[in-house]
Coordinates of C-alpha atoms in Angstrom, one line a residue:
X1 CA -3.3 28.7 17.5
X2 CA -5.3 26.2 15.7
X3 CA -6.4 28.7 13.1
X4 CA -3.0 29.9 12.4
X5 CA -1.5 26.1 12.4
X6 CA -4.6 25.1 9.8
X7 CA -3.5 28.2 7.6
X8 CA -0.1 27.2 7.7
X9 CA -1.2 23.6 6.8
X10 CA -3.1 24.9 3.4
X11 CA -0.6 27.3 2.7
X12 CA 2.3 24.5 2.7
X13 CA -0.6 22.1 0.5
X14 CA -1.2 25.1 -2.0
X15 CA 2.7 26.1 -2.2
X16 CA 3.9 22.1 -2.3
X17 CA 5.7 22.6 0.6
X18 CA 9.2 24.2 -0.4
X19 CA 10.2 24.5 2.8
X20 CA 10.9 20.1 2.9
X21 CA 12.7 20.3 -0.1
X22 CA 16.1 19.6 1.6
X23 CA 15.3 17.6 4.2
X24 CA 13.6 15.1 1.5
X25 CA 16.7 15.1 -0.7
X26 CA 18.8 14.5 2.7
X27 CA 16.7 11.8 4.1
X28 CA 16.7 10.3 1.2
X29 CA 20.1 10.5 0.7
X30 CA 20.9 9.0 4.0
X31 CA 18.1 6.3 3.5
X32 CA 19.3 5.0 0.2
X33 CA 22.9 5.4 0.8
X34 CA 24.0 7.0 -2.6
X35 CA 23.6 10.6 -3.4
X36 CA 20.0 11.7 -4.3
X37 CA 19.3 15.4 -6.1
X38 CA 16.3 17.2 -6.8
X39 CA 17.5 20.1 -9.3
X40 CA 14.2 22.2 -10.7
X41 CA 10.5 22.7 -9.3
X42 CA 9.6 20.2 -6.5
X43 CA 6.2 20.2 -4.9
X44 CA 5.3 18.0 -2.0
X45 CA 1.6 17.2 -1.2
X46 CA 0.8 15.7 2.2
X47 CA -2.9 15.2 2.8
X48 CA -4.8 14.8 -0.1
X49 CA -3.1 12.3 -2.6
X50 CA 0.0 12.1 -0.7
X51 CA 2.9 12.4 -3.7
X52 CA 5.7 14.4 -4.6
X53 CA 6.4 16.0 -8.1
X54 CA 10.3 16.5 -9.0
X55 CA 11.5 18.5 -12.3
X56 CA 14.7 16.3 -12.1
X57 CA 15.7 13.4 -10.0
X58 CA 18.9 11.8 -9.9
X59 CA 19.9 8.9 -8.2
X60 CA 23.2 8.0 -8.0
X61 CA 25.1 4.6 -8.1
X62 CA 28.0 3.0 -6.4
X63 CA 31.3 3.5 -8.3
X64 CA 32.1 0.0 -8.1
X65 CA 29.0 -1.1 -10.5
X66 CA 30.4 0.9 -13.2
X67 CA 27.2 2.8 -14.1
X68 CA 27.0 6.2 -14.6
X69 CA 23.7 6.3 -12.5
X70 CA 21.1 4.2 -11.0
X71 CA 17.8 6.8 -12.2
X72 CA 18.0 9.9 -14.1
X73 CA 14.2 10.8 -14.3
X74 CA 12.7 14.6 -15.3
X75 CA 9.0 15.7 -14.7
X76 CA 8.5 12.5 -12.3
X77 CA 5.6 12.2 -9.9
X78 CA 5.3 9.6 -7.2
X79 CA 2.4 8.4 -5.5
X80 CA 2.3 7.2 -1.8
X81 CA -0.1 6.3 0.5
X82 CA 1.0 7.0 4.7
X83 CA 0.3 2.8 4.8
X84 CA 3.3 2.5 2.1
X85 CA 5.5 3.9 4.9
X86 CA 5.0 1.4 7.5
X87 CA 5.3 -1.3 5.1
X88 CA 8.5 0.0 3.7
X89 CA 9.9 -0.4 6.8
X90 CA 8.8 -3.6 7.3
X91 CA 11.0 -4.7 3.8
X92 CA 7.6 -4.6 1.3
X93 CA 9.0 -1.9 -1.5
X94 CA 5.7 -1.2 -2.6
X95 CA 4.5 2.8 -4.1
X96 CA 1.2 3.3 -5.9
X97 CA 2.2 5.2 -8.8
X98 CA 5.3 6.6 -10.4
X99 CA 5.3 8.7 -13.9
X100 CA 8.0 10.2 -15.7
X101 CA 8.3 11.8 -18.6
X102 CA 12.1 11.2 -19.2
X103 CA 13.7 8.2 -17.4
X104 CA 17.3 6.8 -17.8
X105 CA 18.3 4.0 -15.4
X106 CA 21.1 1.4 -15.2
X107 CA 20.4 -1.9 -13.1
X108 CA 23.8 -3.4 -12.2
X109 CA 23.9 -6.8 -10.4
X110 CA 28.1 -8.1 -10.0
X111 CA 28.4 -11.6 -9.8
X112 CA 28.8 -11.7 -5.6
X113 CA 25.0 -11.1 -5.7
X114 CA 25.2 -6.9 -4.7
X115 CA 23.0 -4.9 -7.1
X116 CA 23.1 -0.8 -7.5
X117 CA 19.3 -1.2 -6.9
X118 CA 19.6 -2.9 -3.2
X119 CA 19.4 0.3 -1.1
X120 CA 19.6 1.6 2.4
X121 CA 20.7 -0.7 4.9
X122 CA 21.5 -4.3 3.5
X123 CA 22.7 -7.4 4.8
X124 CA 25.8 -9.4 4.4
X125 CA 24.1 -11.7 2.3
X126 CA 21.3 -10.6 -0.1
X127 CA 18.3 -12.3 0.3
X128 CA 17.3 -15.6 -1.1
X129 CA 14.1 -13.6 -2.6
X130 CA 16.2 -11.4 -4.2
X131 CA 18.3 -13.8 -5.7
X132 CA 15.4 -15.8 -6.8
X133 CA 13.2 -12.4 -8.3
X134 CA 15.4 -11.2 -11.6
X135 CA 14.7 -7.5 -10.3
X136 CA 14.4 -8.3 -6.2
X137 CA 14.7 -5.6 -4.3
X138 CA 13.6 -2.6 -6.3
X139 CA 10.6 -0.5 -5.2
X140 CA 7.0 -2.4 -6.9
X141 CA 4.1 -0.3 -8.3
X142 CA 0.6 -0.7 -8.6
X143 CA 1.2 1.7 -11.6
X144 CA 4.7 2.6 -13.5
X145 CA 4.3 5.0 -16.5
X146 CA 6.9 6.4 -19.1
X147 CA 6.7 9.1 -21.4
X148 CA 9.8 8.1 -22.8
X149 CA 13.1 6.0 -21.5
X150 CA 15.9 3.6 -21.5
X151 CA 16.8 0.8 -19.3
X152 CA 20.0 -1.3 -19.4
X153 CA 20.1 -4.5 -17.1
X154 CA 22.8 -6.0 -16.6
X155 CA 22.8 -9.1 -13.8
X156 CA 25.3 -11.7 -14.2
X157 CA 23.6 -13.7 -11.6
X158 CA 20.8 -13.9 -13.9
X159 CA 22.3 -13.9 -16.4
X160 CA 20.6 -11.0 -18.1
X161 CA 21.9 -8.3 -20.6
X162 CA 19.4 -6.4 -22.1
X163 CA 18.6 -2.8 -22.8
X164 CA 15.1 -1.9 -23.2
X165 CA 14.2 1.7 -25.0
X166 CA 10.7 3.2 -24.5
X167 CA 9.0 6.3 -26.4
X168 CA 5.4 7.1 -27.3
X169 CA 2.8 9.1 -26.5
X170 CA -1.0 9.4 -25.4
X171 CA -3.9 11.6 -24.1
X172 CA -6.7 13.7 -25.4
X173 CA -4.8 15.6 -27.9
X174 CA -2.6 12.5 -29.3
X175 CA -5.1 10.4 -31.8
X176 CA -4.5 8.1 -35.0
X177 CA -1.0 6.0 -35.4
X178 CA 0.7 8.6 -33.1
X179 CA -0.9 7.6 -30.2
X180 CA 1.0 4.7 -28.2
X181 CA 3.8 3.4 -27.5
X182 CA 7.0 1.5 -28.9
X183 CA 9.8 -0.3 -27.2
X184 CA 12.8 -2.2 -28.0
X185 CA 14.4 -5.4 -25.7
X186 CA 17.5 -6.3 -27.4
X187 CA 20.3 -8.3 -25.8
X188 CA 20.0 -11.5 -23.5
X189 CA 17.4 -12.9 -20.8
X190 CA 19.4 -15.9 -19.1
X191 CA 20.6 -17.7 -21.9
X192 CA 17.7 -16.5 -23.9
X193 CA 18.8 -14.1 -26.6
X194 CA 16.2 -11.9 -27.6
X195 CA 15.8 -8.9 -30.0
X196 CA 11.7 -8.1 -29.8
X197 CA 9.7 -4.8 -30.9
X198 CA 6.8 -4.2 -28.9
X199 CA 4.2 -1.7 -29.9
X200 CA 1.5 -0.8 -26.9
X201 CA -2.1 0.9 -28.1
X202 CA -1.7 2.9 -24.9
X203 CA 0.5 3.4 -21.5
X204 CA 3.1 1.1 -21.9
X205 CA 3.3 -1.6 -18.8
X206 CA 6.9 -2.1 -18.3
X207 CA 6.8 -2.9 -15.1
X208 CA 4.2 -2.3 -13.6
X209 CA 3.3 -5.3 -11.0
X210 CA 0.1 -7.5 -11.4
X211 CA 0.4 -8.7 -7.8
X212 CA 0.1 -5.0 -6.4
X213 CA -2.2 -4.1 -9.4
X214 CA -4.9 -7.1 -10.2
X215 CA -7.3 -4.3 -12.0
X216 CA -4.5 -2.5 -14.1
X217 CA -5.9 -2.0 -17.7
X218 CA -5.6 -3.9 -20.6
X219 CA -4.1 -2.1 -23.3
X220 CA -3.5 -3.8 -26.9
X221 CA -0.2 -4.9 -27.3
X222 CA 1.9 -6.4 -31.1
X223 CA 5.2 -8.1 -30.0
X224 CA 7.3 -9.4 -32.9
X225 CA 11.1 -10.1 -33.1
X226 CA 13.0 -13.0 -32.2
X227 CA 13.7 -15.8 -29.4
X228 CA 16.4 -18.1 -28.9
X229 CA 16.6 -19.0 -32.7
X230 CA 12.9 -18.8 -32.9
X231 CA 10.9 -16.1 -34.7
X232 CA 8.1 -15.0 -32.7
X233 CA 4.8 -12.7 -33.3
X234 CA 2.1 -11.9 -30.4
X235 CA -0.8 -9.9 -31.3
X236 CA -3.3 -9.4 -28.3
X237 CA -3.2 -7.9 -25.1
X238 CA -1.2 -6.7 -22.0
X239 CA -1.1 -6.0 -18.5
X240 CA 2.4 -6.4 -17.6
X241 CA 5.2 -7.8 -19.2
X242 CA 8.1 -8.1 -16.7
X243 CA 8.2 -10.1 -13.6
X244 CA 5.1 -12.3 -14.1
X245 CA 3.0 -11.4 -16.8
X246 CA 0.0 -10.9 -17.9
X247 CA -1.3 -11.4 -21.5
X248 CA -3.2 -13.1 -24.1
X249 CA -3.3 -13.1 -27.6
X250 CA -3.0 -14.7 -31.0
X251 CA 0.7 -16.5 -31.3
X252 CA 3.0 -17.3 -34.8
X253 CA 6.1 -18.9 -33.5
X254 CA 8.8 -20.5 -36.0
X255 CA 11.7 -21.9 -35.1
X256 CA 14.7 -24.7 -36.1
X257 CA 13.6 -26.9 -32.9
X258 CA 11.9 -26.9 -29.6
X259 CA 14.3 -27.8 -27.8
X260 CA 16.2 -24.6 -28.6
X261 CA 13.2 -23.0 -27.1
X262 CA 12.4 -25.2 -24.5
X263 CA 16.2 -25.0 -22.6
X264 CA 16.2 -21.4 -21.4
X265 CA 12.9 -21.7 -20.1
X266 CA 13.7 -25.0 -18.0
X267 CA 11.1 -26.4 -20.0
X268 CA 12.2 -30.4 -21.5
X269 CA 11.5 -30.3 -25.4
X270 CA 12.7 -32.5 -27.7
X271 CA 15.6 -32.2 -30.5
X272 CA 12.9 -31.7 -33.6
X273 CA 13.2 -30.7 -37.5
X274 CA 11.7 -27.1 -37.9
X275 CA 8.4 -26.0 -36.3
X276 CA 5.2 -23.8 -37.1
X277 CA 2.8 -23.4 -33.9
X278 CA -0.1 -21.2 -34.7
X279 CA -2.7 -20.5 -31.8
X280 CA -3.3 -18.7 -28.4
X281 CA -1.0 -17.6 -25.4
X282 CA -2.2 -16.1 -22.1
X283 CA -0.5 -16.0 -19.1
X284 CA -2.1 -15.1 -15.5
X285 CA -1.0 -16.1 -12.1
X286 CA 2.2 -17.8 -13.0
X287 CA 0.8 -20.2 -15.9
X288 CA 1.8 -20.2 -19.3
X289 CA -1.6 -21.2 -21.7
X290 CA -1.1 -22.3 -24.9
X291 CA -4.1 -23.4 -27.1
X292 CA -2.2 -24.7 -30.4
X293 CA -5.3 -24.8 -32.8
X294 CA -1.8 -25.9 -35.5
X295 CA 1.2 -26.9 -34.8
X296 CA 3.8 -28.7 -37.7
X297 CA 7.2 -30.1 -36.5
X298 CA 8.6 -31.9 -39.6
X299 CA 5.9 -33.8 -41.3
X300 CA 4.1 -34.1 -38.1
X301 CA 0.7 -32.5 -37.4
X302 CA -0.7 -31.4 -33.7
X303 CA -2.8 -29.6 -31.6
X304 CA -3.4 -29.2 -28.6
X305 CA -4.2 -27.1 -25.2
X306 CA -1.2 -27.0 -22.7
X307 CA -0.8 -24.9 -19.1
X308 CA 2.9 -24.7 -18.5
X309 CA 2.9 -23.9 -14.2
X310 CA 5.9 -21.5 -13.9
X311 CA 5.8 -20.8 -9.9
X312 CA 5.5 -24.0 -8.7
X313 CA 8.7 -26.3 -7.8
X314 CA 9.6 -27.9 -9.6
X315 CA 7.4 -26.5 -13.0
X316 CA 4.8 -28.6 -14.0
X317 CA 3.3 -29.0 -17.5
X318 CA -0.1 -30.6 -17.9
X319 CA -3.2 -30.7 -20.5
X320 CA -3.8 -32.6 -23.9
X321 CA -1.8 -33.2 -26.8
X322 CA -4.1 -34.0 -30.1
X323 CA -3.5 -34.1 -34.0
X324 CA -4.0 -36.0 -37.3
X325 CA -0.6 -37.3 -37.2
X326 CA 2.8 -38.0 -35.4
X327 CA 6.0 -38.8 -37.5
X328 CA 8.2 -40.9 -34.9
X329 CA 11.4 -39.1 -37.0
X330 CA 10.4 -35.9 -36.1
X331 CA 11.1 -37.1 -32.1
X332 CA 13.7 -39.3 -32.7
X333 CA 16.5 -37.4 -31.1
X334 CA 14.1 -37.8 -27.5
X335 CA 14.4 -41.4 -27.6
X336 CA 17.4 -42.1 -29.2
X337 CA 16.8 -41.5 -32.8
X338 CA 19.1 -39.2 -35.4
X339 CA 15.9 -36.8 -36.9
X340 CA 16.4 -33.1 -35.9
X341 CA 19.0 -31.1 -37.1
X342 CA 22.0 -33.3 -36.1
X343 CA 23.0 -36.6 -37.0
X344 CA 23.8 -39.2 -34.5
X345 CA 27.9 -40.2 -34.8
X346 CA 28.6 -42.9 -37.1
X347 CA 29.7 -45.1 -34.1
X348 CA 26.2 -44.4 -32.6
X349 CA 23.9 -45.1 -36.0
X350 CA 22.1 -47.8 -35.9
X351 CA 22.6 -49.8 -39.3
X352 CA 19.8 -51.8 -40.4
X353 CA 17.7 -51.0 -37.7
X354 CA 14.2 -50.6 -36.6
X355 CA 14.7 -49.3 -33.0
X356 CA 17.2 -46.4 -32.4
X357 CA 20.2 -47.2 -30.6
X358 CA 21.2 -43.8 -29.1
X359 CA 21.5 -42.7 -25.3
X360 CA 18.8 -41.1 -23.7
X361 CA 19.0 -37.4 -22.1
X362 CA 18.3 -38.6 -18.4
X363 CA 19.3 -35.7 -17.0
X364 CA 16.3 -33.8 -19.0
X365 CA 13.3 -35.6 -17.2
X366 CA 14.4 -34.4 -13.6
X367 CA 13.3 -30.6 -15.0
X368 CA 10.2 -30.7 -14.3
X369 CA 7.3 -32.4 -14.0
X370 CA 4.0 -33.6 -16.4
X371 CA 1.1 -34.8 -16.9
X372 CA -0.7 -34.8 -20.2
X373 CA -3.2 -36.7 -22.6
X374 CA -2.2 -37.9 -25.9
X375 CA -4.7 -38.8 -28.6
X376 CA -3.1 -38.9 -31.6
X377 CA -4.6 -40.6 -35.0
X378 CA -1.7 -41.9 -36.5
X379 CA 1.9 -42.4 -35.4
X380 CA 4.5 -43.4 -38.4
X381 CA 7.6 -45.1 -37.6
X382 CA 8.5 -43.3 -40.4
X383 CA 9.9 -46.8 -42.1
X384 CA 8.0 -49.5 -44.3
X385 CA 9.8 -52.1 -41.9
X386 CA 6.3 -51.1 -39.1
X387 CA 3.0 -50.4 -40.1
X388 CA 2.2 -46.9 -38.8
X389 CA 0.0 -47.0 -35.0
X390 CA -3.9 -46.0 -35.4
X391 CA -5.7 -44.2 -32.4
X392 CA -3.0 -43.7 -29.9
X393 CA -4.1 -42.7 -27.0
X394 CA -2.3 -42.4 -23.3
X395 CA -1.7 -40.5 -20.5
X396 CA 1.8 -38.9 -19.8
X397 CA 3.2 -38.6 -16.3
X398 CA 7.0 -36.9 -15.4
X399 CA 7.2 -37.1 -11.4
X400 CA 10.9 -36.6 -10.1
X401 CA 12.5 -38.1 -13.2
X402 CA 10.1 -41.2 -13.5
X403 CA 8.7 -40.8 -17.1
X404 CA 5.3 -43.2 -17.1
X405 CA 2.7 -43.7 -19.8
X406 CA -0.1 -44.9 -18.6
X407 CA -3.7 -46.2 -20.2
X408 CA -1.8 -46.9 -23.6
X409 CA -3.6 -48.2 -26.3
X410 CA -3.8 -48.2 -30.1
X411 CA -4.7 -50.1 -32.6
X412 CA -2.0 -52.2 -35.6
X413 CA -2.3 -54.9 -38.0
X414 CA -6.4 -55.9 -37.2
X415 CA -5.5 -55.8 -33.4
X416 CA -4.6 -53.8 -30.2
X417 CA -2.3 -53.4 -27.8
X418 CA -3.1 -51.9 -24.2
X419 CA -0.9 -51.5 -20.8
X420 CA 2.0 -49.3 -19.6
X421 CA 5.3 -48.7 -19.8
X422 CA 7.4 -46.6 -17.8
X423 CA 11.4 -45.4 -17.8
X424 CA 12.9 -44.3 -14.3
X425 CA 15.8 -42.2 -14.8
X426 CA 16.5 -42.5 -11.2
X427 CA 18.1 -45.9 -10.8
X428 CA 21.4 -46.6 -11.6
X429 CA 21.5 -47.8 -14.6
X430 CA 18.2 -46.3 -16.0
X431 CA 14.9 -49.0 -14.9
X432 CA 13.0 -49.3 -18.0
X433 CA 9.4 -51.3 -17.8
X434 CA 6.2 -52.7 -20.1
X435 CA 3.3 -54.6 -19.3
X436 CA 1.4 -54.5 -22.4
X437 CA -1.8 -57.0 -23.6
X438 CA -1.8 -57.7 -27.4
X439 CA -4.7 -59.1 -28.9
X440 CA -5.4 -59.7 -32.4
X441 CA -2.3 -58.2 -33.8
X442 CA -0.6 -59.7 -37.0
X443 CA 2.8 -59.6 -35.8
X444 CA 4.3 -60.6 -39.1
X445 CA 2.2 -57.9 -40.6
X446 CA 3.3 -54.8 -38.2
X447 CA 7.1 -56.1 -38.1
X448 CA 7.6 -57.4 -41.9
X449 CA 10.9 -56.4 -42.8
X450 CA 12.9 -55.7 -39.5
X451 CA 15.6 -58.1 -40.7
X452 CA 17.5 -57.5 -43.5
X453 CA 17.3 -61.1 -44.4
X454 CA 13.9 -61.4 -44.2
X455 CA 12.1 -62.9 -47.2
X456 CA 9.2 -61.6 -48.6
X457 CA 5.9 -62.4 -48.2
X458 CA 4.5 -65.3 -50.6
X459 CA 2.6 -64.1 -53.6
X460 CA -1.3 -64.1 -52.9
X461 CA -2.3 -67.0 -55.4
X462 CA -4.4 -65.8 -58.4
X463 CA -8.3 -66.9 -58.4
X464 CA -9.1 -68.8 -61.4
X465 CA -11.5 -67.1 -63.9
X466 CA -14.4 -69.2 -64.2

């Protein structure tokens, strides 16, 4: 009996098990809740590299999402360990490997929170996690790999509209510029819009996960396209680019201000004239990197190295801001000034004045929080009515909409000024506070020319020639 149940065993390994083919596509069709077919060849291996290989998989999707399908997938192979099982029912949606050579799928999310891609049995209520994850609730792979493919997302809880197209090719026999792959994102992420070409030396990672897969290979990746209103360029390399990516590489990014960018990624940036950032981006483990060997906004010149914390709560932004020169216009708009793009109302301008008299966006420092060093050579008030600041240095803190600058010094007019100063945008009205130590300044030298009626200063008399 053993010998004729261990023939039976290799015989249903060697033939892939035809005999499950139906009971597959019914248990899954009762686990998923939506029609599942398997039309073609289908081949089931059990023991060794546990996986099943499908000419053609379709997946079906609830009429009331208005798709045509959730997956349309032919040649696909899926890769399972028995220990995937267990944790499947226990609500982790994690495979090792999927691979198709054709895919077609349609994630639909209505505005009530229920998605085409929340299958089998589901609550009342989707899950917070869900809500929270942009693609929640779909199956995760160590490995996700497409010969070629189309995605359209559509989540209005999200917010996201995009369709995503895939082709390319690789492998021993595919060498020289046909070997790779190319996809398209066009459409909307949040409030984002986007429209990006990305072109992938080798097996594009869509979406693969970096949680699942921590080892998954590098593989050179080119992104150009554009942002927001913000023309971007990333040449380096990949390991995911969905969910939470993984990357580094040289940036270019040009846009009209960064607080255009800034907004759909909850990030506060201020109203700013047109920027140029050159330098490096790499993202791993939920923070953003950016090391900004050059970055122009307006006449103003930085630098700098910044981590931008994405998973924490709220987001954090911290490091060191450097550079030859900051032009106070080219922030105005932050702290009350007109520079930027728009002009302030004429009821709003402030005639004849040094200081800008403007509201600030209190609202914008409850985003998130900082902490970063300044050290900037020269700031310019950008009028002749202040003598610009040499050697400012300070260090920024955001904590729960209290905006503090602490250690702040620089140097004006043969003296210095140190102390603090510090805005909390949670009183009612707005607490604003200085304690600064001058010494040495020549007051009528930094501040000649605030009033209009000021006179000029007296002639320097004329030594007499001897």
């Amino acid at each position: 009996m053993l010998a004729v149940l261990g023939l039976g065993v290799a015989w249903g390994e060697y033939s892939g098990w035809p005999v499950l083919r139906q009971p597959i596509e019914n248990a899954a069709t009762r686990g998923v809740g939506v029609p599942v077919q398997m039309q073609g060849q289908v081949r089931t291996h059990l023991l060794w590299r546990p996986r099943l290989e499908v000419e053609h998989l379709r997946i079906a999707s609830d009429a009331r999402f208005g798709a045509p399908h959730l997956l349309d997938a032919r040649h696909i192979t899926l890769v399972w360990h028995w220990g995937d099982i267990w944790r499947w029912q226990r609500g982790d949606r994690l495979l090792q490997r999927l691979q198709a050579d054709q895919l077609d799928a349609h994630l639909m999310r209505i505005a009530g929170g229920d998605a085409n891609w929340q299958l089998g049995n589901k609550d009342d209520k989707p899950r917070a996690e869900e809500n929270s994850d942009p693609l929640g609730g779909l199956p995760r792979f160590g490995s996700l790999v497409i010969g070629q493919g189309q995605v359209a997302w559509k989540d209005a809880v999200q917010d996201v509209d995009l369709a995503i197209g895939v082709k390319g090719s690789e492998g021993e026999a595919v060498t020289g510029p046909a070997s790779g792959y190319e996809a398209t994102f066009k459409g909307r992420y949040r409030t984002m819009p986007m429209d990006l070409q990305v072109r992938a030396g080798s097996t594009l990672p869509l979406l693969q996960d970096p949680e699942v897969a921590p080892d998954a290979q590098w593989v050179p990746v080119r992104v150009a396209g554009t942002v927001a209103s913000a023309r971007l360029l990333f040449d380096g390399q990949a390991a995911a680019l969905l969910g939470t990516p993984r990357l580094d590489g040289a940036l270019s990014f040009q846009g009209r201000s960064l607080a255009e960018v800034g907004r759909p990624l909850g990030i506060t940036l201020p109203q700013t004239p047109p920027f140029d950032l050159r330098g490096r981006l790499s993202q791993a483990d939920g923070v953003w990197r950016l090391q900004a060997s050059r970055a122009t906004i307006g006449s103003s010149r930085l630098a700098g190295d910044l981590r931008f914390h994405q998973l924490t709560s709220p987001r954090r932004l911290t490091g060191e801001l450097t550079g030859p020169k900051l032009a106070f216009a080219d922030l105005g708009p932050a702290i009350g000034g007109e520079g930027g793009t728009a002009k302030a109302p004429p009821q709003q301008q402030a005639q004849g004045r040094v200081l800008p008299q403007r509201r600030f966006d209190l609202p914008s420092l409850k985003v998130m929080d900082a902490d970063v060093n300044v050290a900037i050579d020269e700031v310019d008030f950008g009028t002749d009515a202040m003598a610009p600041l040499k050697g400012l240095k300070t260090r920024i803190h955001l904590d729960a909409g209290v905006l503090r600058l602490d250690d702040l010094q620089a140097s004006v007019s043969g003296g210095q000024f140190k102390g603090m100063t510090q805005l909390d945008a949670n009183a009612q009205p707005a607490k604003w506070q200085a304690r600064l130590d001058v010494a040495g300044v020549d007051i009528a030298g930094w501040m000649r020319g605030m009033r209009k009626d000021a006179a000029p200063p007296p002639p320097r008399p004329t030594p007499p020639r001897p």
